[in-house]
Coordinates of N, CA and C in Angstrom, one line a residue:
C16 N 9.2 58.7 20.0 CA 9.9 59.0 21.2 C 9.0 58.5 22.4
I17 N 9.7 57.7 23.3 CA 8.9 57.1 24.4 C 9.2 57.9 25.6
K18 N 8.2 58.3 26.3 CA 8.3 59.2 27.5 C 7.9 58.4 28.7
G19 N 8.3 58.8 29.9 CA 7.8 58.2 31.1 C 8.8 57.3 31.7
R20 N 8.7 57.1 33.0 CA 9.6 56.2 33.7 C 9.6 54.8 33.3
Y21 N 8.4 54.3 32.9 CA 8.2 52.9 32.5 C 8.0 52.8 31.0
G22 N 8.6 53.7 30.3 CA 8.4 53.7 28.8 C 8.9 52.5 28.2
F23 N 9.9 51.8 28.7 CA 10.5 50.7 28.1 C 9.9 49.3 28.6
L24 N 9.0 49.4 29.5 CA 8.5 48.2 30.1 C 7.7 47.3 29.1
P25 N 6.9 47.9 28.2 CA 6.2 47.1 27.2 C 7.2 46.3 26.4
F26 N 8.3 46.9 26.0 CA 9.3 46.1 25.2 C 10.0 45.0 26.0
F27 N 10.2 45.4 27.3 CA 10.8 44.4 28.1 C 9.9 43.2 28.3
F28 N 8.7 43.4 28.5 CA 7.7 42.3 28.7 C 7.6 41.5 27.4
F29 N 7.6 42.2 26.2 CA 7.5 41.5 25.0 C 8.7 40.5 24.8
F30 N 9.9 41.0 25.0 CA 11.0 40.1 24.8 C 11.0 39.0 25.9
Y31 N 10.6 39.3 27.1 CA 10.5 38.3 28.1 C 9.5 37.2 27.7
W32 N 8.4 37.6 27.2 CA 7.3 36.7 26.7 C 7.8 35.8 25.6
A33 N 8.5 36.5 24.6 CA 9.0 35.7 23.5 C 10.1 34.7 23.9
D34 N 10.9 35.1 24.9 CA 11.9 34.2 25.4 C 11.3 33.0 26.1
Q35 N 10.2 33.1 26.7 CA 9.6 32.0 27.4 C 8.7 31.2 26.5
S36 N 8.5 31.5 25.3 CA 7.6 30.8 24.4 C 8.3 29.4 24.0
I37 N 7.4 28.4 23.8 CA 7.9 27.1 23.5 C 7.8 26.8 22.0
P38 N 8.8 26.4 21.3 CA 8.8 26.2 19.9 C 7.8 25.0 19.6
P39 N 7.3 25.0 18.4 CA 6.3 23.9 18.0 C 7.1 22.6 17.8
A40 N 6.4 21.5 18.1 CA 6.9 20.1 17.9 C 5.7 19.2 17.6
F41 N 5.9 18.3 16.7 CA 4.8 17.4 16.4 C 4.6 16.3 17.4
I42 N 3.4 16.2 18.0 CA 3.1 15.2 19.0 C 2.3 14.1 18.3
K43 N 1.7 14.4 17.1 CA 1.0 13.4 16.3 C 1.3 13.7 14.9
K44 N 2.0 12.9 14.2 CA 2.4 13.2 12.8 C 1.2 12.9 11.8
L45 N 1.5 13.2 10.6 CA 0.4 13.2 9.6 C -0.2 11.8 9.6
T46 N -1.6 11.8 9.5 CA -2.4 10.6 9.4 C -3.4 10.8 8.3
K47 N -3.9 9.7 7.8 CA -4.9 9.7 6.7 C -6.2 9.0 7.2
K48 N -7.3 9.5 6.7 CA -8.6 8.8 6.9 C -8.9 7.9 5.7
D49 N -9.5 6.8 5.9 CA -9.8 5.9 4.8 C -10.8 6.6 3.8
T50 N -10.5 6.5 2.6 CA -11.3 7.0 1.5 C -11.0 6.3 0.2
I51 N -11.7 6.7 -0.8 CA -11.5 6.0 -2.1 C -11.2 7.0 -3.2
L52 N -10.7 6.6 -4.3 CA -10.5 7.4 -5.4 C -11.8 8.2 -5.8
G53 N -11.7 9.5 -6.1 CA -12.8 10.3 -6.4 C -13.5 10.9 -5.2
S54 N -13.1 10.5 -4.0 CA -13.7 11.0 -2.8 C -12.7 12.1 -2.2
S55 N -12.8 12.4 -0.9 CA -11.9 13.4 -0.3 C -11.1 12.7 0.7
I56 N -9.9 13.3 1.0 CA -9.0 12.8 2.0 C -8.6 13.9 3.0
Q57 N -8.4 13.6 4.2 CA -8.0 14.6 5.2 C -6.7 14.1 5.9
M58 N -5.6 14.9 5.7 CA -4.4 14.6 6.4 C -4.3 15.5 7.6
E59 N -4.0 14.9 8.8 CA -4.1 15.6 10.0 C -2.8 15.4 10.9
C60 N -2.5 16.4 11.6 CA -1.4 16.3 12.6 C -1.6 17.2 13.8
K61 N -0.9 17.0 14.9 CA -1.1 17.8 16.1 C 0.3 18.2 16.6
V62 N 0.4 19.5 17.1 CA 1.6 20.0 17.5 C 1.5 20.6 18.9
S63 N 2.6 20.6 19.6 CA 2.7 21.2 20.9 C 3.5 22.5 20.7
G64 N 3.4 23.4 21.7 CA 4.1 24.7 21.6 C 3.2 25.9 21.9
S65 N 3.8 27.0 22.0 CA 3.0 28.2 22.4 C 2.2 28.7 21.2
L66 N 1.0 29.1 21.5 CA 0.1 29.7 20.5 C 0.4 31.2 20.4
P67 N 0.2 31.8 19.2 CA -0.4 31.1 18.0 C 0.6 30.4 17.2
I68 N 0.2 29.4 16.5 CA 1.0 28.6 15.6 C 0.5 28.7 14.2
T69 N 1.4 29.0 13.3 CA 1.1 29.1 11.9 C 1.5 27.9 11.1
A70 N 0.6 27.4 10.2 CA 0.9 26.2 9.4 C 0.9 26.5 7.9
K71 N 1.8 25.9 7.2 CA 1.9 25.9 5.8 C 2.0 24.5 5.3
W72 N 1.3 24.2 4.1 CA 1.4 22.9 3.5 C 2.1 23.0 2.2
F73 N 2.8 21.9 1.9 CA 3.6 21.8 0.6 C 3.3 20.4 0.0
K74 N 3.3 20.5 -1.3 CA 3.2 19.2 -2.1 C 4.4 19.1 -3.0
D75 N 5.2 18.1 -2.7 CA 6.5 18.0 -3.4 C 7.3 19.3 -3.4
G76 N 7.3 19.9 -2.2 CA 8.1 21.1 -2.1 C 7.5 22.4 -2.5
K77 N 6.3 22.4 -3.1 CA 5.6 23.6 -3.6 C 4.5 23.9 -2.7
E78 N 4.4 25.2 -2.2 CA 3.4 25.5 -1.2 C 2.0 25.4 -1.8
I79 N 1.1 24.9 -1.0 CA -0.3 24.7 -1.4 C -1.1 25.9 -0.9
T80 N -1.9 26.4 -1.8 CA -2.8 27.5 -1.4 C -4.2 27.0 -1.5
D81 N -5.1 27.6 -0.6 CA -6.5 27.1 -0.6 C -7.2 27.3 -1.9
S82 N -8.0 26.4 -2.3 CA -8.7 26.4 -3.6 C -9.8 25.4 -3.5
A83 N -10.5 25.2 -4.6 CA -11.5 24.2 -4.7 C -11.0 22.8 -4.5
K84 N -9.7 22.6 -4.7 CA -9.0 21.3 -4.6 C -8.5 21.1 -3.2
Y85 N -7.9 22.1 -2.6 CA -7.2 22.0 -1.3 C -7.8 23.0 -0.3
R86 N -7.9 22.6 0.9 CA -8.3 23.5 2.0 C -7.5 23.1 3.3
S87 N -6.8 24.1 3.8 CA -6.1 23.9 5.0 C -6.9 24.4 6.2
L88 N -6.8 23.7 7.3 CA -7.6 24.1 8.5 C -6.6 24.1 9.7
C89 N -6.9 25.0 10.6 CA -6.1 25.1 11.8 C -7.0 25.4 13.0
H90 N -7.0 24.4 14.0 CA -7.8 24.6 15.2 C -7.0 24.4 16.4
E91 N -6.6 25.4 17.1 CA -5.7 25.4 18.2 C -4.4 24.6 17.8
N92 N -4.2 23.4 18.3 CA -2.9 22.7 18.0 C -3.1 21.6 16.9
T93 N -4.2 21.6 16.3 CA -4.5 20.6 15.2 C -4.5 21.2 13.9
M94 N -3.7 20.7 13.0 CA -3.5 21.2 11.6 C -4.0 20.1 10.7
S95 N -4.8 20.4 9.6 CA -5.2 19.4 8.7 C -5.3 20.0 7.3
L96 N -5.2 19.1 6.3 CA -5.3 19.5 4.9 C -6.3 18.6 4.3
E97 N -7.3 19.2 3.6 CA -8.3 18.4 2.9 C -8.0 18.4 1.4
I98 N -8.1 17.3 0.8 CA -7.9 17.2 -0.7 C -9.2 16.6 -1.2
A99 N -9.8 17.4 -2.1 CA -11.1 17.0 -2.7 C -10.9 16.2 -4.0
N100 N -11.9 15.4 -4.3 CA -11.9 14.7 -5.6 C -10.6 14.0 -5.8
L101 N -10.2 13.1 -5.0 CA -8.9 12.4 -5.0 C -8.7 11.7 -6.3
E102 N -7.5 11.9 -6.9 CA -7.1 11.3 -8.1 C -5.6 10.8 -8.1
L103 N -5.2 10.1 -9.0 CA -3.8 9.5 -9.0 C -2.8 10.6 -9.0
A104 N -3.1 11.8 -9.7 CA -2.2 12.9 -9.7 C -1.9 13.5 -8.4
D105 N -2.7 13.1 -7.4 CA -2.5 13.6 -6.0 C -1.4 12.8 -5.2
S106 N -0.9 11.8 -5.9 CA 0.1 11.0 -5.2 C 1.4 11.9 -5.2
A107 N 1.9 12.1 -4.0 CA 3.0 13.0 -3.8 C 3.5 13.0 -2.4
N108 N 4.6 13.8 -2.1 CA 5.1 13.9 -0.8 C 4.5 15.2 -0.2
Y109 N 3.7 15.1 0.9 CA 3.1 16.2 1.5 C 3.8 16.6 2.8
T110 N 4.0 17.9 3.0 CA 4.7 18.4 4.2 C 3.9 19.4 4.9
C111 N 3.9 19.3 6.2 CA 3.2 20.4 7.0 C 4.4 21.1 7.8
S112 N 4.5 22.4 7.6 CA 5.5 23.2 8.2 C 4.8 24.1 9.2
V113 N 5.2 24.1 10.5 CA 4.5 24.9 11.5 C 5.6 25.8 12.1
S114 N 5.1 27.0 12.6 CA 6.1 27.9 13.2 C 5.3 28.8 14.2
N115 N 6.1 29.3 15.2 CA 5.6 30.4 16.1 C 6.8 31.3 16.4
V116 N 6.6 32.2 17.4 CA 7.7 33.2 17.6 C 9.0 32.5 18.1
A117 N 8.9 31.3 18.6 CA 10.0 30.6 19.2 C 10.8 29.6 18.3
G118 N 10.1 29.3 17.1 CA 10.8 28.3 16.3 C 9.9 27.7 15.3
N119 N 10.3 26.6 14.7 CA 9.5 25.9 13.6 C 9.8 24.4 13.6
D120 N 9.0 23.7 12.9 CA 9.1 22.2 12.8 C 8.3 21.8 11.5
S121 N 8.6 20.6 11.0 CA 7.9 20.1 9.9 C 7.9 18.6 9.9
C122 N 6.9 18.0 9.2 CA 6.8 16.6 9.1 C 6.2 16.3 7.7
S123 N 6.5 15.1 7.2 CA 6.0 14.8 5.8 C 5.4 13.4 5.8
A124 N 4.6 13.2 4.8 CA 4.0 11.9 4.5 C 3.9 11.7 3.0
V125 N 4.2 10.5 2.5 CA 4.1 10.2 1.1 C 2.8 9.4 0.8
L126 N 2.1 9.9 -0.2 CA 0.9 9.2 -0.6 C 1.2 8.5 -1.9
T127 N 1.2 7.2 -2.0 CA 1.5 6.5 -3.2 C 0.5 5.4 -3.5
P128 N -0.1 5.4 -4.7 CA -1.1 4.4 -5.0 C -0.5 3.0 -4.9
P129 N -1.3 2.0 -4.6 CA -0.7 0.6 -4.6 C -0.4 0.0 -5.9
S130 N 0.6 -0.9 -6.0 CA 0.9 -1.6 -7.2 C 1.5 -2.9 -6.8
F131 N 1.7 -3.8 -7.7 CA 2.3 -5.1 -7.4 C 3.8 -5.2 -7.7
L132 N 4.5 -5.5 -6.6 CA 6.0 -5.7 -6.7 C 6.2 -7.1 -7.3
I133 N 5.5 -8.0 -6.8 CA 5.5 -9.4 -7.3 C 4.1 -9.9 -7.5
K134 N 3.7 -10.3 -8.7 CA 2.4 -10.7 -9.0 C 2.2 -12.2 -8.6
P135 N 1.0 -12.7 -8.3 CA 0.8 -14.1 -8.0 C 1.0 -14.9 -9.3
E136 N 1.7 -16.1 -9.2 CA 2.0 -16.9 -10.3 C 0.9 -17.9 -10.6
S137 N 0.7 -18.3 -11.8 CA -0.3 -19.3 -12.2 C 0.2 -20.6 -11.7
Q138 N -0.8 -21.5 -11.3 CA -0.4 -22.8 -10.7 C -1.2 -23.9 -11.2
Q139 N -0.7 -25.1 -11.1 CA -1.4 -26.3 -11.4 C -1.4 -27.2 -10.1
A140 N -2.5 -27.9 -9.9 CA -2.6 -28.7 -8.7 C -3.4 -29.9 -9.0
I141 N -3.3 -30.9 -8.1 CA -4.1 -32.1 -8.1 C -5.2 -32.0 -7.1
P142 N -6.3 -32.8 -7.3 CA -7.4 -32.7 -6.3 C -7.0 -33.0 -4.9
D143 N -7.7 -32.3 -4.0 CA -7.5 -32.4 -2.5 C -6.2 -31.8 -2.0
S144 N -5.5 -31.1 -2.9 CA -4.3 -30.4 -2.4 C -4.6 -29.0 -2.0
T145 N -3.7 -28.3 -1.3 CA -3.8 -26.9 -0.9 C -3.0 -26.0 -1.8
V146 N -3.6 -24.9 -2.2 CA -3.0 -24.0 -3.2 C -2.9 -22.6 -2.5
E147 N -1.8 -22.0 -2.6 CA -1.6 -20.6 -2.1 C -1.1 -19.7 -3.1
F148 N -1.8 -18.6 -3.3 CA -1.4 -17.5 -4.2 C -0.8 -16.4 -3.3
K149 N 0.3 -15.8 -3.7 CA 0.9 -14.7 -3.0 C 1.1 -13.5 -3.9
A150 N 0.9 -12.3 -3.3 CA 1.2 -11.1 -4.1 C 2.0 -10.1 -3.2
T151 N 3.1 -9.6 -3.6 CA 3.9 -8.6 -2.9 C 3.5 -7.2 -3.3
L152 N 3.1 -6.4 -2.4 CA 2.6 -5.1 -2.7 C 3.6 -3.9 -2.4
K153 N 3.4 -2.8 -3.1 CA 4.1 -1.6 -2.8 C 3.2 -0.4 -2.8
G154 N 3.5 0.6 -2.1 CA 2.6 1.8 -2.0 C 2.5 2.2 -0.6
T155 N 1.6 3.1 -0.3 CA 1.4 3.6 1.1 C 0.3 2.8 1.8
P156 N 0.7 2.1 2.9 CA -0.3 1.3 3.6 C -1.2 2.3 4.4
P157 N -2.3 1.8 5.0 CA -2.7 0.4 5.0 C -3.4 0.0 3.6
F158 N -3.2 -1.3 3.3 CA -3.8 -1.8 2.1 C -5.1 -2.6 2.4
T159 N -6.0 -2.6 1.4 CA -7.2 -3.4 1.5 C -7.1 -4.4 0.3
V160 N -7.1 -5.7 0.6 CA -6.9 -6.7 -0.4 C -8.2 -7.6 -0.6
K161 N -8.6 -7.7 -1.8 CA -9.8 -8.6 -2.1 C -9.4 -9.6 -3.2
W162 N -9.9 -10.8 -3.1 CA -9.7 -11.8 -4.1 C -11.0 -12.2 -4.8
F163 N -10.9 -12.4 -6.1 CA -12.1 -12.8 -6.9 C -11.8 -14.1 -7.7
K164 N -12.8 -14.9 -7.8 CA -12.7 -16.0 -8.8 C -13.7 -15.7 -9.9
E165 N -13.1 -15.4 -11.1 CA -13.9 -14.8 -12.2 C -14.5 -13.5 -11.6
D166 N -15.8 -13.3 -11.5 CA -16.4 -12.1 -11.0 C -16.9 -12.2 -9.6
L167 N -16.7 -13.3 -9.0 CA -17.3 -13.6 -7.7 C -16.2 -13.3 -6.6
E168 N -16.5 -12.4 -5.6 CA -15.6 -12.1 -4.6 C -15.6 -13.3 -3.6
L169 N -14.4 -13.6 -3.2 CA -14.2 -14.7 -2.2 C -14.1 -14.1 -0.8
V170 N -14.6 -14.9 0.2 CA -14.5 -14.6 1.6 C -13.9 -15.8 2.3
S171 N -13.2 -15.5 3.4 CA -12.6 -16.5 4.2 C -13.6 -17.5 4.8
G172 N -13.4 -18.7 4.7 CA -14.3 -19.7 5.2 C -13.7 -21.1 5.2
P173 N -14.5 -22.2 5.2 CA -14.0 -23.5 5.2 C -13.2 -23.9 4.0
T174 N -13.4 -23.2 2.8 CA -12.7 -23.6 1.6 C -11.5 -22.7 1.2
C175 N -11.5 -21.5 1.9 CA -10.3 -20.6 1.5 C -10.1 -19.7 2.7
F176 N -8.9 -19.1 2.6 CA -8.5 -18.1 3.6 C -7.8 -16.9 2.9
I177 N -8.3 -15.7 3.3 CA -7.7 -14.5 2.7 C -7.0 -13.7 3.8
G178 N -5.8 -13.3 3.5 CA -5.1 -12.5 4.6 C -4.0 -11.6 4.0
I179 N -3.4 -10.8 4.9 CA -2.4 -9.9 4.5 C -1.4 -9.8 5.7
E180 N -0.1 -9.9 5.4 CA 0.9 -9.8 6.4 C 2.0 -8.8 5.9
G181 N 2.0 -7.6 6.5 CA 2.9 -6.6 6.0 C 2.5 -6.1 4.6
S182 N 3.4 -6.3 3.7 CA 3.1 -5.9 2.3 C 2.8 -7.1 1.4
T183 N 2.5 -8.3 2.0 CA 2.2 -9.5 1.2 C 0.7 -9.9 1.4
G184 N 0.0 -10.0 0.3 CA -1.4 -10.5 0.4 C -1.4 -11.9 -0.1
F185 N -2.3 -12.7 0.5 CA -2.3 -14.1 0.0 C -3.7 -14.7 0.1
L186 N -3.9 -15.7 -0.8 CA -5.1 -16.5 -0.9 C -4.8 -17.9 -0.8
T187 N -5.4 -18.6 0.2 CA -5.1 -20.1 0.4 C -6.4 -20.8 0.1
L188 N -6.3 -21.8 -0.8 CA -7.5 -22.6 -1.2 C -7.2 -24.0 -0.6
Y189 N -8.3 -24.5 0.1 CA -8.1 -25.9 0.7 C -8.8 -26.9 -0.1
S190 N -8.3 -28.1 -0.2 CA -8.9 -29.3 -0.8 C -9.5 -28.9 -2.1
V191 N -8.7 -28.5 -3.0 CA -9.2 -28.0 -4.3 C -9.7 -29.2 -5.2
D192 N -10.6 -28.9 -6.0 CA -11.1 -29.9 -7.0 C -11.1 -29.2 -8.4
T193 N -11.6 -29.9 -9.4 CA -11.6 -29.3 -10.7 C -12.5 -28.1 -10.9
S194 N -13.5 -27.9 -10.0 CA -14.3 -26.8 -10.0 C -13.6 -25.5 -9.6
K195 N -12.4 -25.7 -9.0 CA -11.7 -24.5 -8.5 C -10.8 -24.0 -9.7
S196 N -10.7 -24.7 -10.8 CA -9.9 -24.2 -11.9 C -10.6 -22.9 -12.4
G197 N -9.7 -22.0 -12.9 CA -10.2 -20.7 -13.4 C -9.3 -19.6 -13.2
H198 N -9.8 -18.4 -13.4 CA -9.0 -17.1 -13.2 C -9.3 -16.5 -11.8
Y199 N -8.2 -16.2 -11.2 CA -8.3 -15.5 -9.8 C -7.7 -14.1 -9.9
T200 N -8.4 -13.1 -9.4 CA -7.9 -11.8 -9.5 C -7.7 -11.2 -8.1
C201 N -6.6 -10.6 -7.9 CA -6.2 -9.9 -6.6 C -6.4 -8.4 -6.9
H202 N -7.2 -7.8 -6.0 CA -7.5 -6.4 -6.1 C -7.0 -5.7 -4.8
V203 N -6.1 -4.7 -5.0 CA -5.6 -4.0 -3.8 C -5.9 -2.5 -3.9
S204 N -6.1 -1.9 -2.8 CA -6.4 -0.5 -2.8 C -5.9 0.2 -1.5
N205 N -5.6 1.5 -1.6 CA -5.3 2.3 -0.4 C -6.0 3.6 -0.5
D206 N -5.6 4.6 0.2 CA -6.3 5.9 0.3 C -6.2 6.6 -1.1
V207 N -5.3 6.3 -1.9 CA -5.0 7.1 -3.1 C -5.2 6.4 -4.4
G208 N -5.6 5.1 -4.4 CA -5.8 4.4 -5.7 C -5.9 2.9 -5.5
S209 N -5.9 2.2 -6.6 CA -6.1 0.8 -6.6 C -5.4 0.1 -7.8
D210 N -5.2 -1.2 -7.7 CA -4.6 -1.9 -8.8 C -5.1 -3.4 -8.7
S211 N -5.0 -4.1 -9.8 CA -5.4 -5.5 -9.8 C -4.6 -6.3 -10.8
C212 N -4.5 -7.6 -10.5 CA -3.9 -8.5 -11.5 C -4.6 -9.9 -11.4
T213 N -4.4 -10.6 -12.5 CA -5.2 -11.9 -12.6 C -4.2 -13.0 -12.8
T214 N -4.4 -14.2 -12.2 CA -3.6 -15.4 -12.4 C -4.6 -16.5 -12.6
T215 N -4.0 -17.7 -12.9 CA -4.8 -18.9 -13.3 C -4.5 -20.1 -12.4
L216 N -5.5 -20.9 -12.1 CA -5.3 -22.1 -11.4 C -5.9 -23.2 -12.3
M217 N -5.1 -24.3 -12.5 CA -5.6 -25.5 -13.2 C -5.5 -26.7 -12.3
V218 N -6.7 -27.2 -12.0 CA -6.7 -28.4 -11.2 C -6.9 -29.6 -12.1
T219 N -5.9 -30.5 -12.1 CA -6.0 -31.6 -13.0 C -6.5 -32.8 -12.3
G220 N -7.4 -33.6 -12.9 CA -8.0 -34.8 -12.3 C -6.9 -35.8 -12.0
V221 N -7.1 -36.7 -11.1 CA -6.1 -37.7 -10.7 C -5.8 -38.6 -11.9
H222 N -6.8 -39.0 -12.7 CA -6.5 -39.9 -13.8 C -5.7 -39.1 -14.9
S223 N -6.0 -37.9 -15.1 CA -5.2 -37.1 -16.1 C -3.8 -36.9 -15.6
F224 N -3.7 -36.7 -14.3 CA -2.3 -36.5 -13.7 C -1.5 -37.8 -13.9
L225 N -2.1 -38.9 -13.5 CA -1.4 -40.2 -13.7 C -1.1 -40.5 -15.1
L226 N -2.0 -40.1 -16.0 CA -1.8 -40.4 -17.4 C -0.6 -39.5 -17.9
C227 N -0.5 -38.3 -17.5 CA 0.6 -37.4 -17.8 C 1.9 -38.0 -17.3
C228 N 1.9 -38.5 -16.1 CA 3.1 -39.1 -15.5 C 3.5 -40.4 -16.3
S229 N 2.5 -41.2 -16.7 CA 2.8 -42.4 -17.4 C 3.3 -42.1 -18.8
L230 N 2.8 -41.1 -19.4 CA 3.3 -40.7 -20.7 C 4.7 -40.1 -20.6
F231 N 5.0 -39.4 -19.6 CA 6.3 -38.8 -19.4 C 7.3 -40.0 -19.2
I232 N 6.9 -41.0 -18.4 CA 7.8 -42.1 -18.1 C 8.0 -42.9 -19.4
Y233 N 6.9 -43.1 -20.2 CA 7.0 -43.9 -21.4 C 8.0 -43.2 -22.4
F234 N 7.8 -41.9 -22.6 CA 8.6 -41.2 -23.6 C 10.0 -41.1 -23.1
F235 N 10.2 -40.9 -21.8 CA 11.6 -40.9 -21.3 C 12.3 -42.2 -21.5
S236 N 11.6 -43.3 -21.2 CA 12.1 -44.6 -21.4 C 12.4 -44.9 -22.8
F237 N 11.5 -44.5 -23.7 CA 11.6 -44.8 -25.1 C 12.9 -44.1 -25.7
F238 N 13.0 -42.8 -25.4 CA 14.2 -42.1 -25.9 C 15.5 -42.6 -25.3
F239 N 15.4 -43.0 -24.0 CA 16.6 -43.5 -23.3 C 17.0 -44.8 -24.0
C240 N 16.1 -45.7 -24.3 CA 16.4 -47.0 -24.9 C 16.9 -46.8 -26.3
Q241 N 16.3 -45.9 -27.1 CA 16.7 -45.6 -28.4 C 18.2 -45.1 -28.4
T242 N 18.5 -44.2 -27.5 CA 19.8 -43.6 -27.4 C 20.8 -44.7 -27.0
H243 N 20.4 -45.6 -26.1 CA 21.3 -46.6 -25.6 C 21.6 -47.7 -26.7
L244 N 20.5 -48.0 -27.4 CA 20.7 -49.0 -28.5 C 21.5 -48.5 -29.6
S245 N 21.3 -47.2 -29.9 CA 22.2 -46.6 -31.0 C 23.6 -46.6 -30.6
D246 N 23.9 -46.3 -29.3 CA 25.3 -46.3 -28.9 C 25.9 -47.7 -29.0
L247 N 25.1 -48.7 -28.7 CA 25.5 -50.1 -28.8 C 25.8 -50.5 -30.2
W248 N 24.9 -50.0 -31.1 CA 25.0 -50.4 -32.5 C 26.3 -49.8 -33.1
Y249 N 26.6 -48.5 -32.8 CA 27.8 -47.9 -33.3 C 29.0 -48.5 -32.7
T250 N 28.9 -49.0 -31.4 CA 30.1 -49.6 -30.8 C 30.4 -50.9 -31.5
A251 N 29.3 -51.7 -31.7 CA 29.5 -53.0 -32.4 C 30.0 -52.9 -33.8
K252 N 29.6 -51.8 -34.5 CA 30.0 -51.6 -35.9 C 31.4 -51.2 -35.9

């Protein structure tokens, strides 16, 4: 029982305060910090709205609880989730759901390890020509791409250029010679994993190339003549 002339004022002010509260909204959606497999990752977002704001995290729709693996943090309007000892099993759709007395909001981010949608093809080349290997990637960017010849990592310089445009990584080799023949490996990584594939380059000497062309022309001419002579013989007969 509430007594007194102003007995209902506390309730009035409570409902007035709730009515003036601002619902949460994401002003900075989920982001990731660079890390490597076996390390830790922190996903972070920022929200606007009236405090206090409560945050819950979900992995593929299942709520995450704090443990040795996961730790959720909330400081004013910044929400973050730390994932320890990152492994491929952590690849999933992560959702941050926030709420206050005025409403709620959520945002998601998918963590997917990189893989090759299209692998670089093996190539043959002649000396002094330019060769380009391309690999189309899939997964969660940003990607880090490295190229190796055998076990030696390549770096951009006078003899080659390494780059990435969108989801395509490429290696360009300038003025190749026979020493450039060998196995080339493309290694791609992101925050949640890595993958690699190997291709081959065969640089054929000019003399070998001309010899192959000559042999091709010779055998082509030989079979053409044989076929033509046979047709003439059958016609004459």
